[in-house]
Tab-separated table of C-alpha atoms in Angstrom:
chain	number	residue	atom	x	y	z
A	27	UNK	CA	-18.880	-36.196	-39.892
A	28	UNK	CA	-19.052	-33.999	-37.103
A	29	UNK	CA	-15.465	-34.963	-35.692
A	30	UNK	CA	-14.087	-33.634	-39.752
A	31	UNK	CA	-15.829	-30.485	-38.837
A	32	UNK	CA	-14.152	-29.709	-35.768
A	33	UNK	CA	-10.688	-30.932	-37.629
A	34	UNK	CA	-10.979	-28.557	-39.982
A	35	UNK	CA	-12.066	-25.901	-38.175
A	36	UNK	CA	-9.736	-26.079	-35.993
A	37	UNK	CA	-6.807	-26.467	-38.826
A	38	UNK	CA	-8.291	-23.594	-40.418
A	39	UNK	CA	-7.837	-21.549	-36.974
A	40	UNK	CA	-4.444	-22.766	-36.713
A	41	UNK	CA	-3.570	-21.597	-40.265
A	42	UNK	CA	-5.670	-18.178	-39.600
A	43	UNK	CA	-3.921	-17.685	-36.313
A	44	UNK	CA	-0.101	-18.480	-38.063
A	45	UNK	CA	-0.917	-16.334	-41.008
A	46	UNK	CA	-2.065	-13.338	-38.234
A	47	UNK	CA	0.821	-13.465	-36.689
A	48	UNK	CA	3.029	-13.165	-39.024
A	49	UNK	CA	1.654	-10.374	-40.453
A	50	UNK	CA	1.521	-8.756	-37.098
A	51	UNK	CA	5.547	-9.217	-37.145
A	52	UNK	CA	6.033	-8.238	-40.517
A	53	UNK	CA	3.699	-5.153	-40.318
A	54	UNK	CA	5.293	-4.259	-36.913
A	55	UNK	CA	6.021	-0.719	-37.540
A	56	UNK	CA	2.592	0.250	-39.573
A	57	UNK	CA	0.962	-1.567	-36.151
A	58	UNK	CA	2.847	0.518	-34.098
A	59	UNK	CA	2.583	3.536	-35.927
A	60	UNK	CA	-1.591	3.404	-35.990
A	61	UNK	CA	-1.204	2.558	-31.835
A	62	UNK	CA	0.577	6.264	-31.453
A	63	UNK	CA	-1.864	7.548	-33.693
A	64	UNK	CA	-4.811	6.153	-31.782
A	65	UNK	CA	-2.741	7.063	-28.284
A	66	UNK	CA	-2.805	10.511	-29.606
A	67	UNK	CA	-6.385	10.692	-30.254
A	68	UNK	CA	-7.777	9.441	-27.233
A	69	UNK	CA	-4.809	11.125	-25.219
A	70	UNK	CA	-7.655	13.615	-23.655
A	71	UNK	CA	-10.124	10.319	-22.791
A	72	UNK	CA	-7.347	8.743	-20.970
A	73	UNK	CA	-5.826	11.792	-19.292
A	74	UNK	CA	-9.202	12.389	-18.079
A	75	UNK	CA	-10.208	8.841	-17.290
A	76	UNK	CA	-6.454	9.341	-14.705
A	77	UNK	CA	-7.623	13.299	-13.225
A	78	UNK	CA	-11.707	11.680	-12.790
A	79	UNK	CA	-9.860	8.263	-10.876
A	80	UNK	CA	-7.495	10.458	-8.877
A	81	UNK	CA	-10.317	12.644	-7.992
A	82	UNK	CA	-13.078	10.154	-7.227
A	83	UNK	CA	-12.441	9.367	-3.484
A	84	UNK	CA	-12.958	13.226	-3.178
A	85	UNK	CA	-16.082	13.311	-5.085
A	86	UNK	CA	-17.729	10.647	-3.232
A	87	UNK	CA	-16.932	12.484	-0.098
A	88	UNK	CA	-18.526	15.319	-1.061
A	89	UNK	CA	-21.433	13.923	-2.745
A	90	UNK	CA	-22.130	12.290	0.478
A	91	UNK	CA	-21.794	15.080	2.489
A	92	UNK	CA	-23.709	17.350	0.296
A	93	UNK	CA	-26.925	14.685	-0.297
A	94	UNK	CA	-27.062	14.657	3.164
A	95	UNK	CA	-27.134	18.187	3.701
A	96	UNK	CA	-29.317	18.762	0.679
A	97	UNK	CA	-32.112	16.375	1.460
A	98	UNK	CA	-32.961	18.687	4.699
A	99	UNK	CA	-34.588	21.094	2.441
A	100	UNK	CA	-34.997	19.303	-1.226
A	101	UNK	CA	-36.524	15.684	-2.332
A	102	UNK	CA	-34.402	12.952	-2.458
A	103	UNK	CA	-34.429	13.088	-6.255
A	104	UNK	CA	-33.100	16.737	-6.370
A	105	UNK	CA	-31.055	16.270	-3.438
A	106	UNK	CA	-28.744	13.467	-5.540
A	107	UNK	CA	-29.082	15.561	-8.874
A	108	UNK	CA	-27.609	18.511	-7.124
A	109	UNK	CA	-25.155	16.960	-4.804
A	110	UNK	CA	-23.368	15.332	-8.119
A	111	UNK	CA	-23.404	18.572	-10.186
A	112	UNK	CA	-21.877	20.710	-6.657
A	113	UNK	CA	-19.299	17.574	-6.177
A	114	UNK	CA	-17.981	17.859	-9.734
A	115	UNK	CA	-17.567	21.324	-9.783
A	116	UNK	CA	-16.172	21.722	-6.440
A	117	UNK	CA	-14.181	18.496	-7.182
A	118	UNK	CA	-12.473	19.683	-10.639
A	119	UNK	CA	-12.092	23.375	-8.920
A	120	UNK	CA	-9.976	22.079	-5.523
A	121	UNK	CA	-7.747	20.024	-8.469
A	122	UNK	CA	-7.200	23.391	-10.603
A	123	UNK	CA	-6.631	25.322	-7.618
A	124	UNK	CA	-4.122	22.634	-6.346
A	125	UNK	CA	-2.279	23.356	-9.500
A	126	UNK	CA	-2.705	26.581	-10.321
A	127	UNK	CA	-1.630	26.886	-6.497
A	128	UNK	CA	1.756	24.799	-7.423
A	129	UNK	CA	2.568	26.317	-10.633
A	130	UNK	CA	1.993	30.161	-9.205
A	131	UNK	CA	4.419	28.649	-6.419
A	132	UNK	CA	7.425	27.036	-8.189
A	133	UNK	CA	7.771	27.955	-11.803
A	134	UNK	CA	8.886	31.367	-11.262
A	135	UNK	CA	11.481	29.962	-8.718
A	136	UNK	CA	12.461	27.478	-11.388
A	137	UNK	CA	13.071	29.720	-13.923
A	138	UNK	CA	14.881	32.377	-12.125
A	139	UNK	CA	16.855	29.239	-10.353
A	140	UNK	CA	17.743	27.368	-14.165
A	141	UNK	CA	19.003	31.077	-14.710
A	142	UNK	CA	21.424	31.596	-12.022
A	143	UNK	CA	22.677	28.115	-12.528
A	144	UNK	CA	23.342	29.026	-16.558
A	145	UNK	CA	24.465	32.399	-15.582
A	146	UNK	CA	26.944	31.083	-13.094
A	147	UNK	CA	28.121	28.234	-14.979
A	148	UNK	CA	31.047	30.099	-16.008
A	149	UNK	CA	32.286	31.148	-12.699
A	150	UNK	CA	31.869	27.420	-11.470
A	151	UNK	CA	34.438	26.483	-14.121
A	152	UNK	CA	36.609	29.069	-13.595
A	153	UNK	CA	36.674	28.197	-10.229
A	154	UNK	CA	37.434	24.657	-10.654
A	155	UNK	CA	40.218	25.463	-12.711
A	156	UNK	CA	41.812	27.625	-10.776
A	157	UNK	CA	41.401	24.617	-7.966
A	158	UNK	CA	42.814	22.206	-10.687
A	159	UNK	CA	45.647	24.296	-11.452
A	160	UNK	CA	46.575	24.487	-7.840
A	161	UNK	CA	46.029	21.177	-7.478
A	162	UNK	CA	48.504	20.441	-10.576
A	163	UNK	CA	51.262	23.431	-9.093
A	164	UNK	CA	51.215	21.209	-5.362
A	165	UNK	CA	51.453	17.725	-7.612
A	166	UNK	CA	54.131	18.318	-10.454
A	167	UNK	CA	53.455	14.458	-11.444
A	168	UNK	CA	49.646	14.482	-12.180
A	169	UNK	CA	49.536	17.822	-13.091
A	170	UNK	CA	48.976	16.956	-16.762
A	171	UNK	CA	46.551	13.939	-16.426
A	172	UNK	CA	44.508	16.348	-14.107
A	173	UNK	CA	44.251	19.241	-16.714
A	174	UNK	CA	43.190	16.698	-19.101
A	175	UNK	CA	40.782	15.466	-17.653
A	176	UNK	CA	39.304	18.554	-16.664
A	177	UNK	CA	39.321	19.392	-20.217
A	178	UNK	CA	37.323	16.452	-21.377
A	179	UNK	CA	35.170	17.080	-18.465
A	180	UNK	CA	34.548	20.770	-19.787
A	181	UNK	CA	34.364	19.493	-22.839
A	182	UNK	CA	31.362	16.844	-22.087
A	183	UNK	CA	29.427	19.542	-19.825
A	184	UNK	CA	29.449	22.264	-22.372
A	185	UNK	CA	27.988	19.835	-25.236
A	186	UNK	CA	25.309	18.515	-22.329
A	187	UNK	CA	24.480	22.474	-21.445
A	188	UNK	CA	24.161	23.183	-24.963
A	189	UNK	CA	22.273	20.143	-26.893
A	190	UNK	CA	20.190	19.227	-23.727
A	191	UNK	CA	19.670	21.540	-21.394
A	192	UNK	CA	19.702	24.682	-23.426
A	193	UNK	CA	18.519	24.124	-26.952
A	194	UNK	CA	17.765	27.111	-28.003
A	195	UNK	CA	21.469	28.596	-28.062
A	196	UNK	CA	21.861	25.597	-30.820
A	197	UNK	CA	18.510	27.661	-32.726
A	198	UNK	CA	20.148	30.978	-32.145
A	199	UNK	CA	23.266	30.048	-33.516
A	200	UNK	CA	21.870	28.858	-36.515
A	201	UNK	CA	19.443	32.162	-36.306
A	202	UNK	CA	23.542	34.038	-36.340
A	203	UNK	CA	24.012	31.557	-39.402
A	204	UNK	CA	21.046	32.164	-41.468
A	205	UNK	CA	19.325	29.183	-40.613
A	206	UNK	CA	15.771	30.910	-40.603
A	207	UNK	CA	13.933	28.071	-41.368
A	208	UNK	CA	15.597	25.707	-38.937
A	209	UNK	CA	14.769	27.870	-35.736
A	210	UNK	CA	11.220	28.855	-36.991
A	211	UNK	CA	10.420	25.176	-37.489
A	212	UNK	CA	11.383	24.322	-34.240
A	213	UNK	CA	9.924	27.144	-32.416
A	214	UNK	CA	6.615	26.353	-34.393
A	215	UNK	CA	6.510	23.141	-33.698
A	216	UNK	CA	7.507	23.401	-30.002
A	217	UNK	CA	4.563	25.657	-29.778
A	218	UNK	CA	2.292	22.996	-31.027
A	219	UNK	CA	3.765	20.751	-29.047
A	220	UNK	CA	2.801	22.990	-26.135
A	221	UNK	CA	-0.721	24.055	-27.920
A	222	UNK	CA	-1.520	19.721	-27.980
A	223	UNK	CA	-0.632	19.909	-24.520
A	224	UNK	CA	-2.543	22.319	-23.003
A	225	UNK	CA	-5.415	21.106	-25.093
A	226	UNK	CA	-5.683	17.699	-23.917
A	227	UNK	CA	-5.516	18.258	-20.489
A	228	UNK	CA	-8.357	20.880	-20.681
A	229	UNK	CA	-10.619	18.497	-22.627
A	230	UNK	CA	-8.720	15.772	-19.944
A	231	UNK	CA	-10.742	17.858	-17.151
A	232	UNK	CA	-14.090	18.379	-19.392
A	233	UNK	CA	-14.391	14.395	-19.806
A	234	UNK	CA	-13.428	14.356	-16.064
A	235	UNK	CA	-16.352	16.147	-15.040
A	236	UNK	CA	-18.880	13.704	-17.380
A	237	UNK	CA	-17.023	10.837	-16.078
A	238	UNK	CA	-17.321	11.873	-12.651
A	239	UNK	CA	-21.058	13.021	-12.909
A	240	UNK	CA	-22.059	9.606	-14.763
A	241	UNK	CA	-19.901	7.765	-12.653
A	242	UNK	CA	-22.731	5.500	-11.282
A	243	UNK	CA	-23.704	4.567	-14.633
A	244	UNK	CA	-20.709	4.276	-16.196
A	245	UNK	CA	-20.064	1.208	-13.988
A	246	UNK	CA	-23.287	0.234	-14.668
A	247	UNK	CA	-22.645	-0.364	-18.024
A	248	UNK	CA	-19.402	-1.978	-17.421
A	249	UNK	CA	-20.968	-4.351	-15.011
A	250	UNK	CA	-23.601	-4.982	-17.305
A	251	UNK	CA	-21.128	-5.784	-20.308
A	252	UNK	CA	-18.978	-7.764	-17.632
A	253	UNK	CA	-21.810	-10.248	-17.091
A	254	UNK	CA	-23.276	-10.581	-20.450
A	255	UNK	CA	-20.007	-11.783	-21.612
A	256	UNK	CA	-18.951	-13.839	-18.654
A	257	UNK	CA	-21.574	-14.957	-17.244
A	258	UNK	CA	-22.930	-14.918	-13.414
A	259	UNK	CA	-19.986	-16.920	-12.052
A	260	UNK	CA	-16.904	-15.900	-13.790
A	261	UNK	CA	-18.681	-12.364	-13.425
A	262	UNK	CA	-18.189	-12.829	-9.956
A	263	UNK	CA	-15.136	-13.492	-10.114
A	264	UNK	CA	-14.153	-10.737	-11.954
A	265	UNK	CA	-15.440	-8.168	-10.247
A	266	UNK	CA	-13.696	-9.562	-6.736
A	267	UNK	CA	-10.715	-9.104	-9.354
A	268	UNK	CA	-11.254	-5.831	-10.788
A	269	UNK	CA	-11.590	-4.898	-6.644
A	270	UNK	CA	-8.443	-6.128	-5.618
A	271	UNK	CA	-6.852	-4.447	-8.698
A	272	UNK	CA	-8.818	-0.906	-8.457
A	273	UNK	CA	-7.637	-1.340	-4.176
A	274	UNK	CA	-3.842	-2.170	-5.457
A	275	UNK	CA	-3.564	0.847	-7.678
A	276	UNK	CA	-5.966	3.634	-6.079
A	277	UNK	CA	-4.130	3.052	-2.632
A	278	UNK	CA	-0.627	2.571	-3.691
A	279	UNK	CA	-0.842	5.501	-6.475
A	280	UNK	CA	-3.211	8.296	-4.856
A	281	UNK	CA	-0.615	7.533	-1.550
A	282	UNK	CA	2.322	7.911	-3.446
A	283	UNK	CA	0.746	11.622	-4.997
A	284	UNK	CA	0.189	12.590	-1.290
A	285	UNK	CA	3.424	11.321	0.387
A	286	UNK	CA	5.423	13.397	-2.735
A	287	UNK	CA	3.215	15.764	-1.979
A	288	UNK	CA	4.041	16.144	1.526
A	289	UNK	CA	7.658	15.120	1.124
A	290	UNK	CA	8.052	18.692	-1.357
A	291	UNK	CA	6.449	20.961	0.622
A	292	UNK	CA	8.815	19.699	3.461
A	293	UNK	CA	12.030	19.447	1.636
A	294	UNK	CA	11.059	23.093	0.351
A	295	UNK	CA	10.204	24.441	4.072
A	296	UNK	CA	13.697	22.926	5.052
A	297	UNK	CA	16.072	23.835	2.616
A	298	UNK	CA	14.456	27.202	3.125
A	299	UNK	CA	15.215	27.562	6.598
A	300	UNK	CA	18.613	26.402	5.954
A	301	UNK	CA	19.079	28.899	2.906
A	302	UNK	CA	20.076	26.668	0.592
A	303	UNK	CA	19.954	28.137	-2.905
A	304	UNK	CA	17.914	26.749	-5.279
A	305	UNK	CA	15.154	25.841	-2.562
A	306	UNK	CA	12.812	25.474	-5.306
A	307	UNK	CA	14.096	23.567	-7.967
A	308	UNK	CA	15.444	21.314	-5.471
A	309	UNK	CA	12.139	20.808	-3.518
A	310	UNK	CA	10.471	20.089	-6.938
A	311	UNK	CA	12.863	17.528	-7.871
A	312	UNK	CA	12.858	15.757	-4.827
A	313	UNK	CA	9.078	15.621	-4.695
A	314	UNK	CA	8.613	14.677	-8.163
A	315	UNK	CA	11.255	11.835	-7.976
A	316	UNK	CA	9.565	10.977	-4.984
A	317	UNK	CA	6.235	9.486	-6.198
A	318	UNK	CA	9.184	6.495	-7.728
A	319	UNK	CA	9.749	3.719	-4.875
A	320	UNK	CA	13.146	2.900	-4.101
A	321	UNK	CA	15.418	5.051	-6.202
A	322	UNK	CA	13.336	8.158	-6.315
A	323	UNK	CA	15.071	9.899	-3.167
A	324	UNK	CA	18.167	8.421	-4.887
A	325	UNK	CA	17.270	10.404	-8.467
A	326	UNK	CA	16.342	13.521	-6.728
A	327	UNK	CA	19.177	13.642	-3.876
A	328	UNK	CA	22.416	13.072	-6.143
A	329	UNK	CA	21.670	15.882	-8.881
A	330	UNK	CA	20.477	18.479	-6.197
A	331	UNK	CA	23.351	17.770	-4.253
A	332	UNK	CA	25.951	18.642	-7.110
A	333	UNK	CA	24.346	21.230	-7.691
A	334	UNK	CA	24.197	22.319	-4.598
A	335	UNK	CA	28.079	21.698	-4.182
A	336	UNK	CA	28.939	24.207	-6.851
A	337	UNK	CA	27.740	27.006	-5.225
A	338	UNK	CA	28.391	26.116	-1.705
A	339	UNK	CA	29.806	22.957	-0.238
A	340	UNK	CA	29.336	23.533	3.143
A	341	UNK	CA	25.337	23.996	2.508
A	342	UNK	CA	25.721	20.468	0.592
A	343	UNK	CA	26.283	18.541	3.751
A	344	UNK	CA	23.776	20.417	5.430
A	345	UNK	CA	21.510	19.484	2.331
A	346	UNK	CA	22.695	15.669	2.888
A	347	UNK	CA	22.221	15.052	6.306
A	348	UNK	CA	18.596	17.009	5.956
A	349	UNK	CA	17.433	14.831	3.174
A	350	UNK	CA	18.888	11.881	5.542
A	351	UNK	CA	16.520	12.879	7.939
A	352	UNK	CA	13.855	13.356	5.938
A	353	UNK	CA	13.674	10.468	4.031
A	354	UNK	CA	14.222	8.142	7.133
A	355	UNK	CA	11.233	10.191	8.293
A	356	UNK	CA	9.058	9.520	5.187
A	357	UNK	CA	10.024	5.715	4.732
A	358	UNK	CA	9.943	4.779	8.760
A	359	UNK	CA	6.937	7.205	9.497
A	360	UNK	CA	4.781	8.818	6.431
A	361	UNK	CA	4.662	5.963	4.268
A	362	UNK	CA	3.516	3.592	6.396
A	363	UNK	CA	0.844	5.980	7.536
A	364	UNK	CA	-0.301	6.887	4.239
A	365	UNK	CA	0.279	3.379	1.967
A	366	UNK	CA	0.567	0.854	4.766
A	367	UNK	CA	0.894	-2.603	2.872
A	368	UNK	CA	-0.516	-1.332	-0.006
A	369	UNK	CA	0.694	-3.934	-2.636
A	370	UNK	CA	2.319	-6.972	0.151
A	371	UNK	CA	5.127	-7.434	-2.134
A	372	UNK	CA	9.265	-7.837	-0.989
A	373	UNK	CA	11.578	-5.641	-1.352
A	374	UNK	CA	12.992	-7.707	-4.225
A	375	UNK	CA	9.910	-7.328	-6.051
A	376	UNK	CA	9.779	-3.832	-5.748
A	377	UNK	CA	13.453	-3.157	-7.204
A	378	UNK	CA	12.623	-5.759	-9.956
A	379	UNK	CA	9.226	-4.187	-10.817
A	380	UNK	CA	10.772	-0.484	-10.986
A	381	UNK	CA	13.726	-1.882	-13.009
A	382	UNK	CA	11.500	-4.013	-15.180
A	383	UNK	CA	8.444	-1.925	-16.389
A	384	UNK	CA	10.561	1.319	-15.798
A	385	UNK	CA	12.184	-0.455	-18.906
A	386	UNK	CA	9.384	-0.952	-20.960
A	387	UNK	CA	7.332	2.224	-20.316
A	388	UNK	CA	9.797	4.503	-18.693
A	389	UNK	CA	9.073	7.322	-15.808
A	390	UNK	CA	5.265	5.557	-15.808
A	391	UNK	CA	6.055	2.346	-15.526
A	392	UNK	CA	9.056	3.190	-12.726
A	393	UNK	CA	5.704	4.689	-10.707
A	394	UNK	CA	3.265	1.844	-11.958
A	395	UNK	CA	5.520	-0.720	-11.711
A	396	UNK	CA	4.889	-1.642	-8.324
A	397	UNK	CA	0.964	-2.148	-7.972
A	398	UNK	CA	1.265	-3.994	-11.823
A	399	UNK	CA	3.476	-6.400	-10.560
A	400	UNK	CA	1.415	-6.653	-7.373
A	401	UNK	CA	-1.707	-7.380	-9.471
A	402	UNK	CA	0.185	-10.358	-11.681
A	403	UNK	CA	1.912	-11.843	-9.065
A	404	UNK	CA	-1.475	-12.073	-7.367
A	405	UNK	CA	-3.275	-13.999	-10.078
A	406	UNK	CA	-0.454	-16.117	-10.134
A	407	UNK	CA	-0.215	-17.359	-7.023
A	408	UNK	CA	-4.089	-17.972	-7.618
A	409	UNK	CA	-3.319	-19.820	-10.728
A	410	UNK	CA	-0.532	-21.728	-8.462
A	411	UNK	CA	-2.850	-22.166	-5.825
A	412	UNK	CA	-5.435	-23.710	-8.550
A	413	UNK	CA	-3.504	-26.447	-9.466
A	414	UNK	CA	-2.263	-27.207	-6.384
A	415	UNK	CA	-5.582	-27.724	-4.690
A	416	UNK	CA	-6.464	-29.872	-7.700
A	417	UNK	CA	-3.630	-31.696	-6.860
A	418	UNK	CA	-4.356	-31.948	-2.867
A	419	UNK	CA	-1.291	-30.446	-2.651
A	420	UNK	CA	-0.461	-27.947	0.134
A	421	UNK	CA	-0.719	-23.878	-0.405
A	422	UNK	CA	1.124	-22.795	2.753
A	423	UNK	CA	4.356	-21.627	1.612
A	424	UNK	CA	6.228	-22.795	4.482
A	425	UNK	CA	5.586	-26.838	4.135
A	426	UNK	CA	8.246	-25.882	1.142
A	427	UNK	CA	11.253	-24.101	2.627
A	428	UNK	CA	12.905	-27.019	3.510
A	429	UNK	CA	10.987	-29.900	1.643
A	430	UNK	CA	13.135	-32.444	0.208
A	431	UNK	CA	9.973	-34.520	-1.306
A	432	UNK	CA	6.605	-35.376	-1.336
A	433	UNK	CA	5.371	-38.291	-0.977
A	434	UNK	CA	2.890	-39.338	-3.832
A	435	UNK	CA	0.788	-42.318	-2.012
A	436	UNK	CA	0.379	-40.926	1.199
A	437	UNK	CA	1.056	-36.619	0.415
A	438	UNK	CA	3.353	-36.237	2.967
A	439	UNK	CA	5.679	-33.577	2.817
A	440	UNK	CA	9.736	-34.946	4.185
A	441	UNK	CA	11.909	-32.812	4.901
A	442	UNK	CA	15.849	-32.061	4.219
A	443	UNK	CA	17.764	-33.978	6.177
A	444	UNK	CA	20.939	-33.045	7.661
A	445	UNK	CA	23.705	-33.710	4.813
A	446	UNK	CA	26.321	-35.001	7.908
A	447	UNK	CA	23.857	-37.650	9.000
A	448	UNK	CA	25.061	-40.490	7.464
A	449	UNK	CA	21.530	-41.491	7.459
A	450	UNK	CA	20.276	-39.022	4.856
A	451	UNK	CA	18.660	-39.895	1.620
A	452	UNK	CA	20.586	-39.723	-1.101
């Protein structure tokens, strides 16, 4: 009777299971549609769940510091109680200053640099046509395939200036056209857009603080959830798990903040000495595309160099050989300092996890990609090296480079034979 029962239990989860999934395909869109929604509404929890992480190593240094310093004059009781409340504040203030600090710094630069590029757009393609005609009066032959293609060129930037990079001459135009209700929509709704933003990274810093000053128990919690469900041994397991993973990502991320960090402020002291306009915008773009392994001194190089090379060539191979220098600097000498072997993975594995997640979740998952792809191939090879110790197979990695077989009586491991010995196995 009791093997029925489990046969139709388990039919019935079977049937469940089919009938679940296919209304998780056909309802795709409504499922997706109530994720953004629910993304949206915990937007401030997880921005501040990222600003209390990133700030955590800082708060424990403090809170250490001040306990100790504290429990001179106070018990120990007040001397914890205080040394929390002092860490969080001084915690959350040293991360607003940091960016009040950058913003004070570079958006003024930014905008009067995004200005002198649009105002001297013009002259840029005046110039180049007056090159291109030159070019065309020297070479009878190509003169016309050159003006052509200078045309669709002009063509494509002008439609790129306008639609992307300045929007709002599309609005005013349609202002000039009696579109009223076009432009105020979109300028409303930019502003809320903007109003959203602002909003959830100032409750983002209000649930940092909590998070930060519960911190303790917070884990508490989670460790007590973790080993009610789990158990004392898998328990243990995760949490040497849920180490690796929080050492992975806290070391690889928080070092790639620091190294753009650095890797700015030097681009920006450089390009500064060398008076190369748009020190600013440049230093902020390098910096920025920094923080993405591989191709981010790639992303941030090329457009800064064009646009460097409109205004003056010469001070674009000055700007190439310095950002030469300084990114042999930063991947020979600051990274190693700063991540180290953070995530043990080849270089093959970094290009693929950038290309690969950068696909699925865009800029984020171009600068998460790396320690994610770290943490699966990990548990892998642990899954891997499972099955082959229940086998009593070997787990060094080198027994297989040049393995031909294994033997299945006695487990021993033959190599490849030389393919011109005319005694090889076939």
């Amino acid at each position: 009777m009791n093997r029925y029962v489990a046969m139709g239990l388990t039919a019935f989860s079977v049937i469940a299971a089919s009938i679940l999934l296919f209304f998780l395909f056909y309802e795709i869109r409504v499922i997706r549609d109530i994720i953004v929604q629910l993304i949206d509404i915990l937007m401030p929890f997880l921005i501040g769940a990222v600003i209390a992480y990133l700030l955590a190593p800082l708060y424990n240094l403090l809170c250490r510091n001040l306990d100790h310093l504290f429990s001179l004059r106070l018990d120990a009781k007040r001397s914890v109680r205080l040394a929390r409340v002092c860490s969080v504040l001084l915690s959350i203030l040293a991360a607003l200053a940091l960016i009040g600090g950058v913003v004070a710094l570079v958006v003024p630069q930014l905008v009067s640099s995004i200005m002198r590029v649009v105002n001297a757009m013009p002259g840029y393609v005046e110039q180049i046509n007056q090159w291109i005609n030159g070019l065309a009066e020297d070479y009878p032959f190509y003169g016309e395939m050159i003006q052509d293609a200078f045309a669709n060129l002009s063509t494509l930037l002008q439609n790129w200036v306008t639609t992307d990079l300045l929007p709002n001459l599309e609005n005013f135009s349609e202002l000039m056209r009696g579109s009223v209700n076009t432009v105020l929509g979109n300028v409303v709704q930019g502003v809320v857009v903007a109003v959203q933003a602002v909003k959830n990274l100032v409750l983002g810093f209000i649930i940092a603080a909590y998070l930060l000053a519960g911190k303790n128990m917070h884990m508490a919690v989670a460790k007590k959830l973790l080993y009610a469900v789990l158990g004392a041994s898998r328990g243990n397991e995760a949490m040497l798990r849920l180490r690796y993973i929080h050492q992975i990502f806290g070391g690889f991320i928080r070092g790639q903040i620091i190294d753009a960090l650095f890797v700015g402020i030097i681009c920006f002291l450089g390009t500064s000495l060398l008076r190369i306009p748009y020190a600013a915008l440049i230093s902020v773009v390098v910096g920025v595309t920094n923080v993405i392994p591989f191709f981010g001194p790639f992303l941030g190089a090329i457009p800064s160099g064009i646009l460097i090379l409109l205004t003056d060539p010469i001070k674009c191979i000055y700007f190439a050989i310095f950002i030469l220098a300084l990114q042999q600097f930063d991947g020979n000498i600051m990274v190693p300092r700063i991540l180290g072997n953070a995530t043990g993975i080849s270089a093959f594995g970094v290009l693929f996890a950038i290309i690969f997640f950068g696909g699925l979740f865009g800029f984020v998952g171009m600068i998460i990609g790396v320690p994610l792809y770290a943490v699966i191939s990990s548990i892998v090879s642990e899954i891997i090296n499972g099955k082959l110790r229940k086998k009593e197979l070997s787990l060094d990695t080198n027994d297989y480079v040049h393995l031909d077989y294994v033997d299945p009586e006695k487990h021993e491991y033959v190599k490849m034979r030389d393919p011109t010995n005319k005694d090889s196995r076939p």
